[in-house]
Short mmCIF file of C-alpha atoms (C1' of nucleotides) in Angstrom, two decimals:
data_model
loop_
_atom_site.label_atom_id
_atom_site.label_comp_id
_atom_site.label_asym_id
_atom_site.label_seq_id
_atom_site.Cartn_x
_atom_site.Cartn_y
_atom_site.Cartn_z
CA MET S 9 -72.49 52.28 3.83
CA GLN S 10 -70.12 52.20 1.00
CA ARG S 11 -67.59 55.48 0.83
CA MET S 12 -66.53 56.69 -2.45
CA THR S 13 -62.94 57.00 -2.02
CA ARG S 14 -60.70 57.83 -4.66
CA GLN S 15 -59.13 54.16 -4.32
CA ARG S 16 -62.39 52.64 -5.00
CA SER S 17 -63.24 54.85 -8.11
CA ALA S 18 -59.81 54.17 -9.41
CA VAL S 19 -60.20 50.56 -9.17
CA ALA S 20 -63.74 50.72 -10.80
CA ASP S 21 -62.18 52.79 -13.80
CA VAL S 22 -59.59 50.40 -14.31
CA LEU S 23 -62.33 47.38 -14.50
CA ASP S 24 -64.28 49.63 -16.80
CA ALA S 25 -61.44 50.33 -19.10
CA VAL S 26 -60.02 46.57 -19.10
CA GLU S 27 -61.75 44.08 -21.25
CA ASP S 28 -60.39 40.75 -19.88
CA PHE S 29 -60.11 38.85 -16.95
CA ARG S 30 -57.58 40.24 -14.54
CA SER S 31 -56.05 39.21 -11.60
CA ALA S 32 -56.00 41.70 -8.34
CA GLN S 33 -52.09 41.81 -8.74
CA GLN S 34 -52.77 42.44 -12.34
CA LEU S 35 -55.36 45.32 -11.64
CA HIS S 36 -52.77 46.80 -8.74
CA GLU S 37 -49.91 46.99 -11.26
CA ILE S 38 -52.42 48.74 -13.79
CA LEU S 39 -53.07 51.43 -11.12
CA ARG S 40 -49.60 51.89 -10.22
CA ASP S 41 -48.27 52.43 -13.80
CA ARG S 42 -51.36 54.86 -14.07
CA GLY S 43 -49.94 56.90 -11.15
CA GLU S 44 -52.77 56.01 -8.88
CA GLY S 45 -51.10 54.28 -6.34
CA VAL S 46 -53.65 52.01 -4.51
CA GLY S 47 -52.52 49.55 -1.80
CA LEU S 48 -52.62 46.14 -3.02
CA ALA S 49 -54.81 44.92 0.22
CA THR S 50 -57.35 47.87 -0.80
CA VAL S 51 -57.40 45.85 -4.42
CA TYR S 52 -58.52 42.88 -2.62
CA ARG S 53 -60.83 44.35 -0.38
CA THR S 54 -62.55 46.50 -3.12
CA LEU S 55 -62.60 43.17 -5.41
CA GLN S 56 -64.44 41.40 -2.78
CA SER S 57 -66.97 44.12 -2.04
CA LEU S 58 -67.75 44.61 -5.93
CA ALA S 59 -68.10 40.92 -6.43
CA ASP S 60 -70.49 40.42 -3.27
CA GLY S 61 -72.60 43.37 -5.09
CA GLY S 62 -72.60 41.45 -8.32
CA GLU S 63 -70.97 44.19 -9.86
CA VAL S 64 -68.14 42.22 -11.23
CA ASP S 65 -67.38 38.28 -12.16
CA VAL S 66 -65.24 36.51 -10.56
CA LEU S 67 -63.80 33.00 -11.51
CA ARG S 68 -60.62 31.14 -11.19
CA THR S 69 -57.70 30.06 -13.43
CA ALA S 70 -56.65 26.78 -13.94
CA ASP S 71 -53.88 27.84 -11.51
CA GLY S 72 -56.07 28.77 -8.91
CA GLU S 73 -55.44 32.58 -9.24
CA SER S 74 -59.17 34.81 -9.25
CA VAL S 75 -59.61 37.06 -11.64
CA TYR S 76 -62.23 39.68 -12.07
CA ARG S 77 -63.82 41.23 -14.92
CA ARG S 78 -66.67 43.88 -15.31
CA CYS S 79 -69.65 41.94 -17.52
CA VAL S 80 -71.49 43.37 -19.73
CA ARG S 81 -74.05 40.61 -19.26
CA ARG S 82 -76.24 40.95 -16.02
CA GLY S 83 -77.74 37.70 -15.61
CA HIS S 84 -76.55 33.91 -15.61
CA HIS S 85 -73.87 33.23 -18.32
CA HIS S 86 -70.33 31.77 -19.15
CA HIS S 87 -67.16 32.70 -20.27
CA LEU S 88 -64.90 31.50 -23.17
CA MET S 89 -61.64 32.55 -21.86
CA CYS S 90 -58.07 32.78 -23.74
CA ARG S 91 -55.54 30.76 -21.19
CA VAL S 92 -52.76 33.34 -22.83
CA CYS S 93 -54.16 36.06 -22.54
CA GLY S 94 -57.09 36.30 -20.62
CA ALA S 95 -59.35 37.51 -23.49
CA THR S 96 -63.01 36.80 -23.05
CA VAL S 97 -66.11 35.88 -25.05
CA GLU S 98 -69.69 36.01 -22.80
CA ILE S 99 -71.51 33.19 -24.12
CA ASP S 100 -74.82 31.70 -23.21
CA GLY S 101 -75.44 27.94 -22.70
CA PRO S 102 -79.26 27.54 -22.80
CA SER S 103 -78.71 23.70 -24.00
CA VAL S 104 -76.55 23.26 -20.99
CA GLU S 105 -78.75 24.42 -18.64
CA THR S 106 -81.58 22.50 -19.72
CA TRP S 107 -78.91 19.52 -19.81
CA ALA S 108 -78.14 19.94 -16.17
CA ALA S 109 -81.46 20.37 -14.70
CA GLN S 110 -82.35 17.01 -16.61
CA MET S 111 -79.32 15.13 -15.10
CA GLY S 112 -80.37 16.50 -11.56
CA ALA S 113 -83.94 15.49 -11.99
CA GLN S 114 -82.40 11.99 -13.33
CA HIS S 115 -80.72 11.23 -10.20
CA GLY S 116 -83.10 12.82 -7.43
CA PHE S 117 -81.44 16.03 -6.83
CA GLU S 118 -82.98 19.06 -6.57
CA ASP S 119 -81.95 22.65 -6.58
CA ILE S 120 -79.46 22.27 -9.31
CA ASP S 121 -76.83 24.90 -9.85
CA HIS S 122 -73.72 24.59 -12.05
CA THR S 123 -70.24 26.07 -12.75
CA MET S 124 -69.20 25.94 -16.20
CA GLU S 125 -66.30 27.72 -18.21
CA LEU S 126 -64.35 27.08 -21.22
CA PHE S 127 -60.70 27.79 -21.86
CA GLY S 128 -59.00 27.57 -24.82
CA THR S 129 -56.20 29.63 -26.65
CA CYS S 130 -57.34 32.55 -28.70
CA ALA S 131 -56.69 32.99 -32.73
CA ARG S 132 -54.14 35.69 -32.07
CA CYS S 133 -52.31 33.88 -29.25
CA ALA S 134 -52.45 30.42 -31.10
CA ALA S 135 -50.74 32.32 -34.19
CA GLU S 136 -47.82 33.65 -32.07
CA GLY S 137 -47.54 30.39 -30.79
CA HIS S 138 -47.05 28.64 -33.81
CA ARG S 139 -44.56 31.74 -35.02
CA ARG S 140 -42.45 30.73 -32.15
CA GLU S 141 -42.44 27.07 -32.61
CA GLY S 142 -41.26 28.06 -36.24
CA SER S 143 -44.00 25.64 -37.60
CA MET J 26 -40.48 4.77 -13.95
CA GLN J 27 -42.57 4.76 -10.87
CA ARG J 28 -41.59 2.87 -7.74
CA MET J 29 -44.26 1.10 -5.49
CA THR J 30 -43.45 2.34 -2.07
CA ARG J 31 -45.18 1.77 1.20
CA GLN J 32 -46.17 5.40 0.91
CA ARG J 33 -47.49 5.32 -2.31
CA SER J 34 -49.82 2.29 -1.97
CA ALA J 35 -51.39 3.57 1.42
CA VAL J 36 -52.34 6.81 -0.60
CA ALA J 37 -53.62 4.48 -2.89
CA ASP J 38 -55.63 2.46 -0.35
CA VAL J 39 -57.13 5.21 1.64
CA LEU J 40 -58.32 6.72 -2.37
CA ASP J 41 -59.97 3.36 -2.59
CA ALA J 42 -61.69 3.21 0.75
CA VAL J 43 -63.10 6.71 0.68
CA GLU J 44 -65.98 7.87 -1.68
CA ASP J 45 -66.01 11.58 -1.42
CA PHE J 46 -63.60 13.86 -2.89
CA ARG J 47 -60.85 14.88 -0.16
CA SER J 48 -58.10 17.51 0.12
CA ALA J 49 -54.69 16.42 0.11
CA GLN J 50 -54.63 17.59 3.81
CA GLN J 51 -57.82 15.43 4.92
CA LEU J 52 -56.12 12.48 3.26
CA HIS J 53 -52.85 13.02 5.34
CA GLU J 54 -54.85 13.17 8.30
CA ILE J 55 -56.63 9.77 7.53
CA LEU J 56 -53.21 7.84 7.02
CA ARG J 57 -51.99 9.79 10.17
CA ASP J 58 -54.94 8.29 12.17
CA ARG J 59 -54.26 4.76 10.36
CA GLY J 60 -51.05 4.79 11.55
CA GLU J 61 -49.43 4.65 8.39
CA GLY J 62 -47.71 7.93 8.90
CA VAL J 63 -46.50 9.68 5.15
CA GLY J 64 -45.40 13.35 4.88
CA LEU J 65 -47.66 15.83 3.61
CA ALA J 66 -45.11 16.55 0.82
CA THR J 67 -45.40 13.32 -0.31
CA VAL J 68 -49.04 12.75 0.05
CA TYR J 69 -48.95 15.84 -2.64
CA ARG J 70 -46.57 14.73 -4.86
CA THR J 71 -48.43 11.22 -4.90
CA LEU J 72 -51.70 12.60 -5.65
CA GLN J 73 -49.89 15.01 -8.35
CA SER J 74 -48.73 11.55 -9.87
CA LEU J 75 -52.00 10.08 -9.91
CA ALA J 76 -54.00 12.82 -11.27
CA ASP J 77 -51.33 12.79 -14.24
CA GLY J 78 -52.19 9.63 -15.00
CA GLY J 79 -55.84 10.03 -14.92
CA GLU J 80 -55.82 7.54 -12.10
CA VAL J 81 -57.57 10.32 -9.42
CA ASP J 82 -60.25 12.79 -10.48
CA VAL J 83 -59.26 16.41 -9.23
CA LEU J 84 -61.51 19.56 -8.85
CA ARG J 85 -61.34 22.65 -6.73
CA THR J 86 -63.44 23.61 -4.14
CA ALA J 87 -65.28 27.23 -4.05
CA ASP J 88 -62.55 28.38 -1.57
CA GLY J 89 -59.56 27.15 -3.90
CA GLU J 90 -58.81 23.79 -2.55
CA SER J 91 -58.07 20.85 -4.55
CA VAL J 92 -59.80 17.82 -3.63
CA TYR J 93 -59.28 14.47 -5.28
CA ARG J 94 -61.15 11.05 -5.85
CA ARG J 95 -60.78 7.92 -7.35
CA CYS J 96 -63.41 7.66 -10.01
CA VAL J 97 -64.73 4.71 -11.52
CA ARG J 98 -65.31 6.09 -14.83
CA ARG J 99 -61.66 6.34 -16.71
CA GLY J 100 -61.92 8.88 -19.37
CA HIS J 101 -63.51 12.23 -19.04
CA HIS J 102 -66.52 13.22 -17.41
CA HIS J 103 -68.32 15.22 -15.04
CA HIS J 104 -69.80 15.19 -11.45
CA LEU J 105 -73.24 15.98 -9.83
CA MET J 106 -72.16 16.59 -6.25
CA CYS J 107 -74.61 16.62 -3.27
CA ARG J 108 -73.93 20.28 -1.54
CA VAL J 109 -75.00 19.04 1.61
CA CYS J 110 -73.29 15.30 2.01
CA GLY J 111 -70.77 15.33 -0.73
CA ALA J 112 -72.41 12.65 -2.38
CA THR J 113 -71.20 12.34 -6.15
CA VAL J 114 -72.30 10.72 -9.19
CA GLU J 115 -70.40 10.63 -12.22
CA ILE J 116 -71.89 11.75 -15.30
CA ASP J 117 -71.04 11.72 -19.09
CA GLY J 118 -72.01 14.87 -21.15
CA PRO J 119 -71.44 14.33 -24.62
CA SER J 120 -73.87 16.97 -25.66
CA VAL J 121 -71.89 19.60 -23.38
CA GLU J 122 -68.35 18.63 -25.04
CA THR J 123 -69.89 19.07 -28.52
CA TRP J 124 -71.49 22.64 -27.65
CA ALA J 125 -67.87 23.13 -26.23
CA ALA J 126 -66.21 22.44 -29.30
CA GLN J 127 -68.67 24.64 -31.55
CA MET J 128 -68.67 27.46 -28.94
CA GLY J 129 -64.59 27.72 -29.28
CA ALA J 130 -64.90 26.97 -33.12
CA GLN J 131 -66.90 29.63 -33.54
CA HIS J 132 -64.91 32.20 -31.83
CA GLY J 133 -61.53 31.03 -33.49
CA PHE J 134 -60.43 29.57 -29.97
CA GLU J 135 -57.92 26.51 -30.35
CA ASP J 136 -57.26 23.67 -27.58
CA ILE J 137 -60.84 24.12 -25.99
CA ASP J 138 -61.16 22.34 -22.41
CA HIS J 139 -63.71 22.97 -20.26
CA THR J 140 -64.74 22.72 -16.70
CA MET J 141 -68.29 22.05 -15.58
CA GLU J 142 -69.39 20.31 -12.26
CA LEU J 143 -73.22 20.23 -11.28
CA PHE J 144 -74.17 20.90 -7.55
CA GLY J 145 -77.35 20.33 -5.98
CA THR J 146 -79.30 18.35 -3.03
CA CYS J 147 -79.27 14.57 -2.98
CA ALA J 148 -82.81 12.87 -2.56
CA ARG J 149 -82.14 11.92 0.97
CA CYS J 150 -80.82 15.16 2.11
CA ALA J 151 -83.69 16.84 0.43
CA ALA J 152 -85.90 14.74 2.56
CA GLU J 153 -83.97 15.33 5.55
CA GLY J 154 -84.02 18.96 4.97
CA HIS J 155 -87.96 19.12 4.12
CA ARG J 156 -88.35 17.13 7.51
CA ARG J 157 -86.27 19.63 9.42
CA GLU J 158 -88.46 22.61 8.23
CA GLY J 159 -91.72 20.79 9.31
CA SER J 160 -93.15 20.51 5.70
"C1'" DT G 18 -25.38 -0.36 -7.00
"C1'" DT G 19 -28.20 3.44 -8.26
"C1'" DA G 20 -32.03 6.42 -9.70
"C1'" DT G 21 -36.16 7.27 -7.72
"C1'" DC G 22 -38.76 8.79 -3.26
"C1'" DT G 23 -39.18 10.34 1.20
"C1'" DG G 24 -39.51 13.83 5.24
"C1'" DC G 25 -38.67 17.86 6.71
"C1'" DA G 26 -38.48 22.64 6.83
"C1'" DA G 27 -37.79 26.29 4.22
"C1'" DA G 28 -39.61 28.60 0.09
"C1'" DC G 29 -43.55 30.27 -2.56
"C1'" DA G 30 -47.63 32.83 -4.30
"C1'" DT G 31 -51.92 34.09 -3.38
"C1'" DT G 32 -55.04 36.44 -0.02
"C1'" DT G 33 -56.50 37.87 4.58
"C1'" DT G 34 -55.46 40.65 8.52
"C1'" DG G 35 -54.02 43.54 12.69
"C1'" DC G 36 -53.38 48.53 13.31
"C1'" DA G 37 -52.52 53.07 13.56
"C1'" DG G 38 -53.55 57.00 10.95
"C1'" DC G 39 -56.40 59.48 7.10
"C1'" DG G 40 -60.30 60.96 5.38
"C1'" DA G 41 -65.18 60.98 3.48
"C1'" DG G 42 -69.80 62.50 5.12
"C1'" DC T 19 -66.31 64.51 14.26
"C1'" DT T 20 -66.78 59.70 13.66
"C1'" DC T 21 -66.83 55.61 11.60
"C1'" DG T 22 -65.27 53.50 7.67
"C1'" DC T 23 -61.46 53.11 4.71
"C1'" DT T 24 -56.58 52.88 3.71
"C1'" DG T 25 -51.80 51.33 3.83
"C1'" DC T 26 -48.19 48.41 5.40
"C1'" DA T 27 -46.01 44.93 6.97
"C1'" DA T 28 -47.25 40.43 9.25
"C1'" DA T 29 -50.22 36.06 9.35
"C1'" DA T 30 -52.72 32.45 7.35
"C1'" DT T 31 -53.32 29.16 3.72
"C1'" DG T 32 -52.24 25.70 0.29
"C1'" DT T 33 -48.69 23.97 -2.46
"C1'" DT T 34 -44.29 23.48 -4.17
"C1'" DT T 35 -39.00 22.62 -3.71
"C1'" DG T 36 -34.22 21.76 -2.04
"C1'" DC T 37 -31.76 18.45 -0.22
"C1'" DA T 38 -29.56 14.78 2.44
"C1'" DG T 39 -30.45 9.90 3.81
"C1'" DA T 40 -33.66 5.95 2.72
"C1'" DT T 41 -34.84 2.25 -0.27
"C1'" DA T 42 -37.09 -0.36 -4.31
"C1'" DA T 43 -35.51 -2.50 -8.30
#
DNA sequence: TTATCTGCAAACATTTTGCAGCGAG
DNA sequence: CTCGCTGCAAAATGTTTGCAGATAA
């Protein structure tokens, strides 16, 4: 059903090596820099199939770009992502799940699902930004 | 700073008349059907300025399209949207904001922002679904 | 009058797709 | 050997922008 090609394992390797969420294009560049050229279309196709299989997490940045990451946590969880460098922390939000369920019930909604992501500027990027502003 | 043009008020009128979230392109079509032609670019520009001024809420559908809606609630709030009919309830989530801020601080992140939307099946659509299943 | 807004079309950015050839199984 | 995978370039999508002319104030 799914062949193991040089390209597919190259993409998987990069996803294992990189910690943060990266766009398809960034991954494509990384692969090129590594000397393992993989067509951009193939990167997209591979990421999509990995995402379908639940092997990578996908989310969309504020400007509508899809970013991918191999997550440690397997089940449902949320992310706190640096909007500058993409550094990501996986977090649990039990209180949020409870609240979501309550809200749903309160308005007569069933099968409540939710999306929730946190964005911020990580300590390192914040420091860099302040330095640049001369403050 | 902001002129009141025929186009701008036409867009505002449509936003007042429509209850659910609509994409720029859908709004553009509605305007055309009403006979008040407004250029697509103008629709985009107007929606953007309304969004900047906090007069409309914007959120992104699963397939990356931006959808707009005039919300009753003025400040920051979330939505509980029916995944079947699109009916939307505006909700507050003070506990979520607090939790988000805490999480950010805990990991050394600044300027924490968050996205959070709830999806479910509203009472009416749930009833209809059950009826169709014959249960 | 004049600075802003509009409409059009062209530009953009990201993602998808058609197709001929390559290569894993 | 075969059928799925790959690469390329072209297409699709949603949104933005440059510019000349229209228009609100």
